[in-house]
Structure formats: structure tokens, C-alpha cells
Amino acid sequence: MDNRSKLLSEALNLFSDRGFDAVGVQEIVNVCGVKKPTLYHYFKNKIGLLETIFSENFVALKNQISLASEYKHDITNNLNQITKTFFEYAKEHQKFYRMQLSMYFSPPENEVHQIAIKYNKELHDLLEEMFKNAVKDHGNFRDREGLYAATYLGMVNTYIGMFLNRYVEIDEALIYRLVHQFMHGIFS
Amino acid sequence: MDNRSKLLSEALNLFSDRGFDAVGVQEIVNVCGVKKPTLYHYFKNKIGLLETIFSENFVALKNQISLASEYKHDITNNLNQITKTFFEYAKEHQKFYRMQLSMYFSPPENEVHQIAIKYNKELHDLLEEMFKNAVKDHGNFRDREGLYAATYLGMVNTYIGMFLNRYVEIDEALIYRLVHQFMHGIFS
DNA sequence: TTACTAATATACCTACCGGTATATATAATT
DNA sequence: AATTATATATACCGGTAGGTATATTAGTAA
């Protein structure tokens, strides 16, 4: 594996385990067996390294969610598809998802929070768009599209968090449970 | 206000806004108008300062949750009481709750995570105990008490997170929604 | 008054932080 | 063969991190 990929991969591991601020660039390059200028050759600075990790890992997730959220007059089906996509992605990219989640919840004025917010907003917007399209069939969704998107994302991340901490296993039953719990919340 | 209280209060503010690692002890003492040895006179070290913030802020919450989770053959009532307690506490201690939440979600090997886990486990155990007591009346709860406690805490924190980011207002309706969404999840 | 303890200040420690100036090696292009 | 762009190494920068040795002050107890 080339040094650039090695740096991205090892930095992700370290950030995921201990946090961005707690890991120094010196440690990253040590683990990779390279020197500091090599890191700064490929990335603008430490935060730029993180930005690259985010952008390269988010592409796939965003594309899949984009597909799964295409509204075709069956919101339940959409939610099932989206949930499945999230769960499978989290399962296959546990290190990244863990890091991403922790940064999403990190303090508002922390630089890493801004980055996490930026990428998560793209997902939020896809979901909001879907709920907006569903207003044709579900009039009572009107003006709550953003709220629904946020609530749904919150629930997905709650369950993924429980999975990452080995409280639940990801399977069809969990998808069913989440979707119906969410739907019950918005239809009653 | 005495220097000890000032240090606790200003450190909480800074940690909540920017994160534990991102704030130096020098900055804390500057804001308080004291010198470093004063901080180290009252607290063992930086992490000891955080420990004190946690222990002094968690006492009230834990006591209230302990009361609200006393099982009296009406689990719905318990959940309503507990939810109300959480919401009111989060509303009155926004800075602390924000910090506490972010640390709960911070990376597993990060020192602050361990502290957050330790205190949250006490709440988890209270809820698990309540669900255990409820098994007498709800046999289908058996062996899922821990899972229910975790799921419920996850939902509460999701809603509190949305409140802290001004996505929802905390009121009776929100309590009702959360409790019924959770109950629907476990009774179906 | 003396002795003791709690509280605060001055000044300083080592270690490490993120980042870079500069040189060199390798490989592709002309 | 000469030139250029890419990639890596040596050595170093100023700044700040958490933490402390030591002295001084203020208040309390004997």
C-alpha cells in the first residue's frame, strides 16, 4: 500500500480509537513508518488529513442513501431501504462510523464538529427532500420534513451506537423495529 | 464566588464549547484570573478537575432518576416521570449536559470517555433495575432489561440532543411522544 | 506569640505540539 | 542526456502543553 493510503488508514484508526486532538501527527507518521514531511506532502495539514478521510469515506454512503431515498409513493419502503443502507455501511466501516459519530457529537466550537456537521447535513438534506416529496401522499408531513429527517437520523445513530458497543446485532428484525418505531412516532 | 467554584464553572463552560483536549489549563486559569498552582491546589490535575465537574453535577440527576424509577406497577408512569426529569435537568444544565453527551460519544480509548461511561452507567443501572422489577407484571421484558435501558437512554439523549441544537422545544407533548414511541417499540 | 494549615504567587521544568526550510533521491518526460 | 515533477529524509522552528519547586501571605489554633 502506498504511503498516502497508509496515512489515511492509520490516521483513521488512531482518530477512531482516541480522538483527533489526542493523536499527534508524529504518532501517525511513526505508525506508518514515514516522516512528517511525507504527511505534509500529501495533505495540507492535520485537519486537511481529516477532511480527506471524511470526503473519501462519505462518498459511497451518500450515493447509496441518495438512491435509497428516491421517493416512489411508498415511504415505508424508502425507510426500510435507507435503514438497511445505514446499518450495512456502519457494519462495514465501523472505525469510520465511530469516528464520524463521535465528531458529530463533539462540542460545537470544535473544528472537527464543523466538518462532521457539514457531511452529515448532506444526508439530512437527502432525507428532508424525501419527506418533502412524500407530502403529496401524506399531507400531515408538511412543515415537519426537517424535524422528521433529524429524528430519523437520531434514531438510526442511536441504534448504530448500540451496535458499535455490542448491545444489539444488526439484522432484519432491527431494521423492522426501527422503521416501525419511527413511523409510529410520526403517524400518531 | 470563591476560586474553586469559579474554576469548576469556567472549566465547564470551556469544555462544553470546545472540548476537554482543546482547552488548556493555562486558558482556564486566565479566564478565572488566577494562577496555575491555585488550580493544582484544589484539583489533582486536569482530569481530576473534570472528575469533580462530573461528580458534583451528576449527584442531583442521579437522585432524581432514582426516585422517578421506583417501580409501582405502572411502567408508563415511571417512563413519564423519568423523561420529565431528564428533560428538565438537561434544560437547566445545558452546558453540562452538552459536555457530558459529547464525552459519552467520544472515542472509547479517550480518558474522558471512560469518565462519562462510568457516570452514565449509574443511570443505566437504575433503569435496568426498574425494568427488572417490571418483569413481574410484564413477563415479555425478561432478559431484555439491559437492552431496554440502553434503548430508552438512547432515545432520551437523541431528543435532548435535538433540543440542545434547537430542533425541538421541550414540553409535555415531547415527553408523550418519546414515551409512546419507546413503548410501541417494546410492546410490538 | 508561636506554630500550623490553607491559599496564592513567581518562576521554571521537560516534553511535545503542529509545521517547515532545505536537501536529496527517484522516476517520468523531453 | 538533460530537465522536470514527485516523493522522501534530515534537521529544526517557535510555541505551548501539563505540571511543579519554592516562597509568601492570610487565617486559625494553641
Short mmCIF file of C-alpha atoms in Angstrom, two decimals, chain A residues 11-102:
data_model
loop_
_atom_site.label_atom_id
_atom_site.label_comp_id
_atom_site.label_asym_id
_atom_site.label_seq_id
_atom_site.Cartn_x
_atom_site.Cartn_y
_atom_site.Cartn_z
CA ALA A 11 -4.91 8.08 10.97
CA LEU A 12 -8.50 6.84 10.81
CA ASN A 13 -7.64 4.01 13.20
CA LEU A 14 -5.98 6.31 15.69
CA PHE A 15 -8.61 9.06 15.48
CA SER A 16 -11.36 6.49 15.90
CA ASP A 17 -9.78 4.95 18.98
CA ARG A 18 -8.50 8.01 20.81
CA GLY A 19 -9.82 11.14 19.10
CA PHE A 20 -8.42 13.76 16.76
CA ASP A 21 -6.96 16.06 19.41
CA ALA A 22 -5.43 13.21 21.38
CA VAL A 23 -3.40 11.90 18.44
CA GLY A 24 -0.34 13.80 17.25
CA VAL A 25 0.93 13.85 13.68
CA GLN A 26 4.23 12.48 14.96
CA GLU A 27 2.47 9.34 16.18
CA ILE A 28 0.65 8.92 12.87
CA VAL A 29 3.83 9.03 10.84
CA ASN A 30 5.62 6.75 13.31
CA VAL A 31 2.93 4.08 12.91
CA CYS A 32 3.19 4.40 9.13
CA GLY A 33 6.99 4.27 9.16
CA VAL A 34 7.32 7.57 7.31
CA LYS A 35 8.50 11.06 8.23
CA LYS A 36 6.45 14.17 8.86
CA PRO A 37 7.17 15.94 5.55
CA THR A 38 5.67 12.94 3.76
CA LEU A 39 2.37 13.57 5.53
CA TYR A 40 2.56 17.27 4.70
CA HIS A 41 3.36 16.41 1.11
CA TYR A 42 0.04 14.62 0.66
CA PHE A 43 -2.14 16.74 2.95
CA LYS A 44 -2.25 20.45 3.66
CA ASN A 45 -2.16 19.97 7.41
CA LYS A 46 -3.59 17.78 10.18
CA ILE A 47 -7.14 18.99 9.66
CA GLY A 48 -6.76 18.55 5.91
CA LEU A 49 -5.90 14.92 6.54
CA LEU A 50 -9.15 14.55 8.45
CA GLU A 51 -11.08 16.33 5.69
CA THR A 52 -9.74 13.81 3.18
CA ILE A 53 -10.75 10.90 5.41
CA PHE A 54 -14.26 12.31 5.59
CA SER A 55 -14.66 13.08 1.92
CA GLU A 56 -13.29 9.74 0.73
CA ASN A 57 -15.41 7.74 3.16
CA PHE A 58 -18.64 9.67 2.78
CA VAL A 59 -18.92 9.38 -1.00
CA ALA A 60 -20.21 5.81 -1.01
CA LEU A 61 -22.63 6.36 1.86
CA LYS A 62 -24.08 9.47 0.30
CA ASN A 63 -24.56 7.82 -3.08
CA GLN A 64 -26.31 4.84 -1.57
CA ILE A 65 -28.58 6.96 0.62
CA SER A 66 -29.35 9.08 -2.40
CA LEU A 67 -30.60 6.03 -4.27
CA ALA A 68 -32.49 4.60 -1.31
CA SER A 69 -34.28 7.89 -0.63
CA GLU A 70 -35.77 8.30 -4.10
CA TYR A 71 -39.44 8.65 -3.33
CA LYS A 72 -41.80 6.32 -5.19
CA HIS A 73 -45.02 6.73 -3.19
CA ASP A 74 -44.01 4.15 -0.60
CA ILE A 75 -42.37 5.86 2.36
CA THR A 76 -42.15 2.65 4.37
CA ASN A 77 -40.14 1.05 1.63
CA ASN A 78 -37.84 4.07 1.50
CA LEU A 79 -37.24 3.93 5.24
CA ASN A 80 -36.51 0.22 5.10
CA GLN A 81 -34.01 0.71 2.29
CA ILE A 82 -32.33 3.68 3.96
CA THR A 83 -32.08 1.92 7.30
CA LYS A 84 -30.59 -1.12 5.67
CA THR A 85 -28.06 1.06 3.86
CA PHE A 86 -27.03 2.84 7.04
CA PHE A 87 -26.69 -0.37 9.02
CA GLU A 88 -24.66 -2.15 6.38
CA TYR A 89 -22.40 0.84 5.90
CA ALA A 90 -21.81 1.17 9.64
CA LYS A 91 -21.07 -2.53 9.87
CA GLU A 92 -18.54 -2.44 7.04
CA HIS A 93 -16.89 0.81 8.12
CA GLN A 94 -17.04 0.56 11.90
CA LYS A 95 -13.89 2.58 12.53
CA PHE A 96 -15.01 5.40 10.30
CA TYR A 97 -18.58 5.42 11.56
CA ARG A 98 -17.40 5.50 15.15
CA MET A 99 -15.09 8.42 14.47
CA GLN A 100 -17.69 10.24 12.47
CA LEU A 101 -20.32 9.81 15.19
CA SER A 102 -18.02 11.00 17.94
#
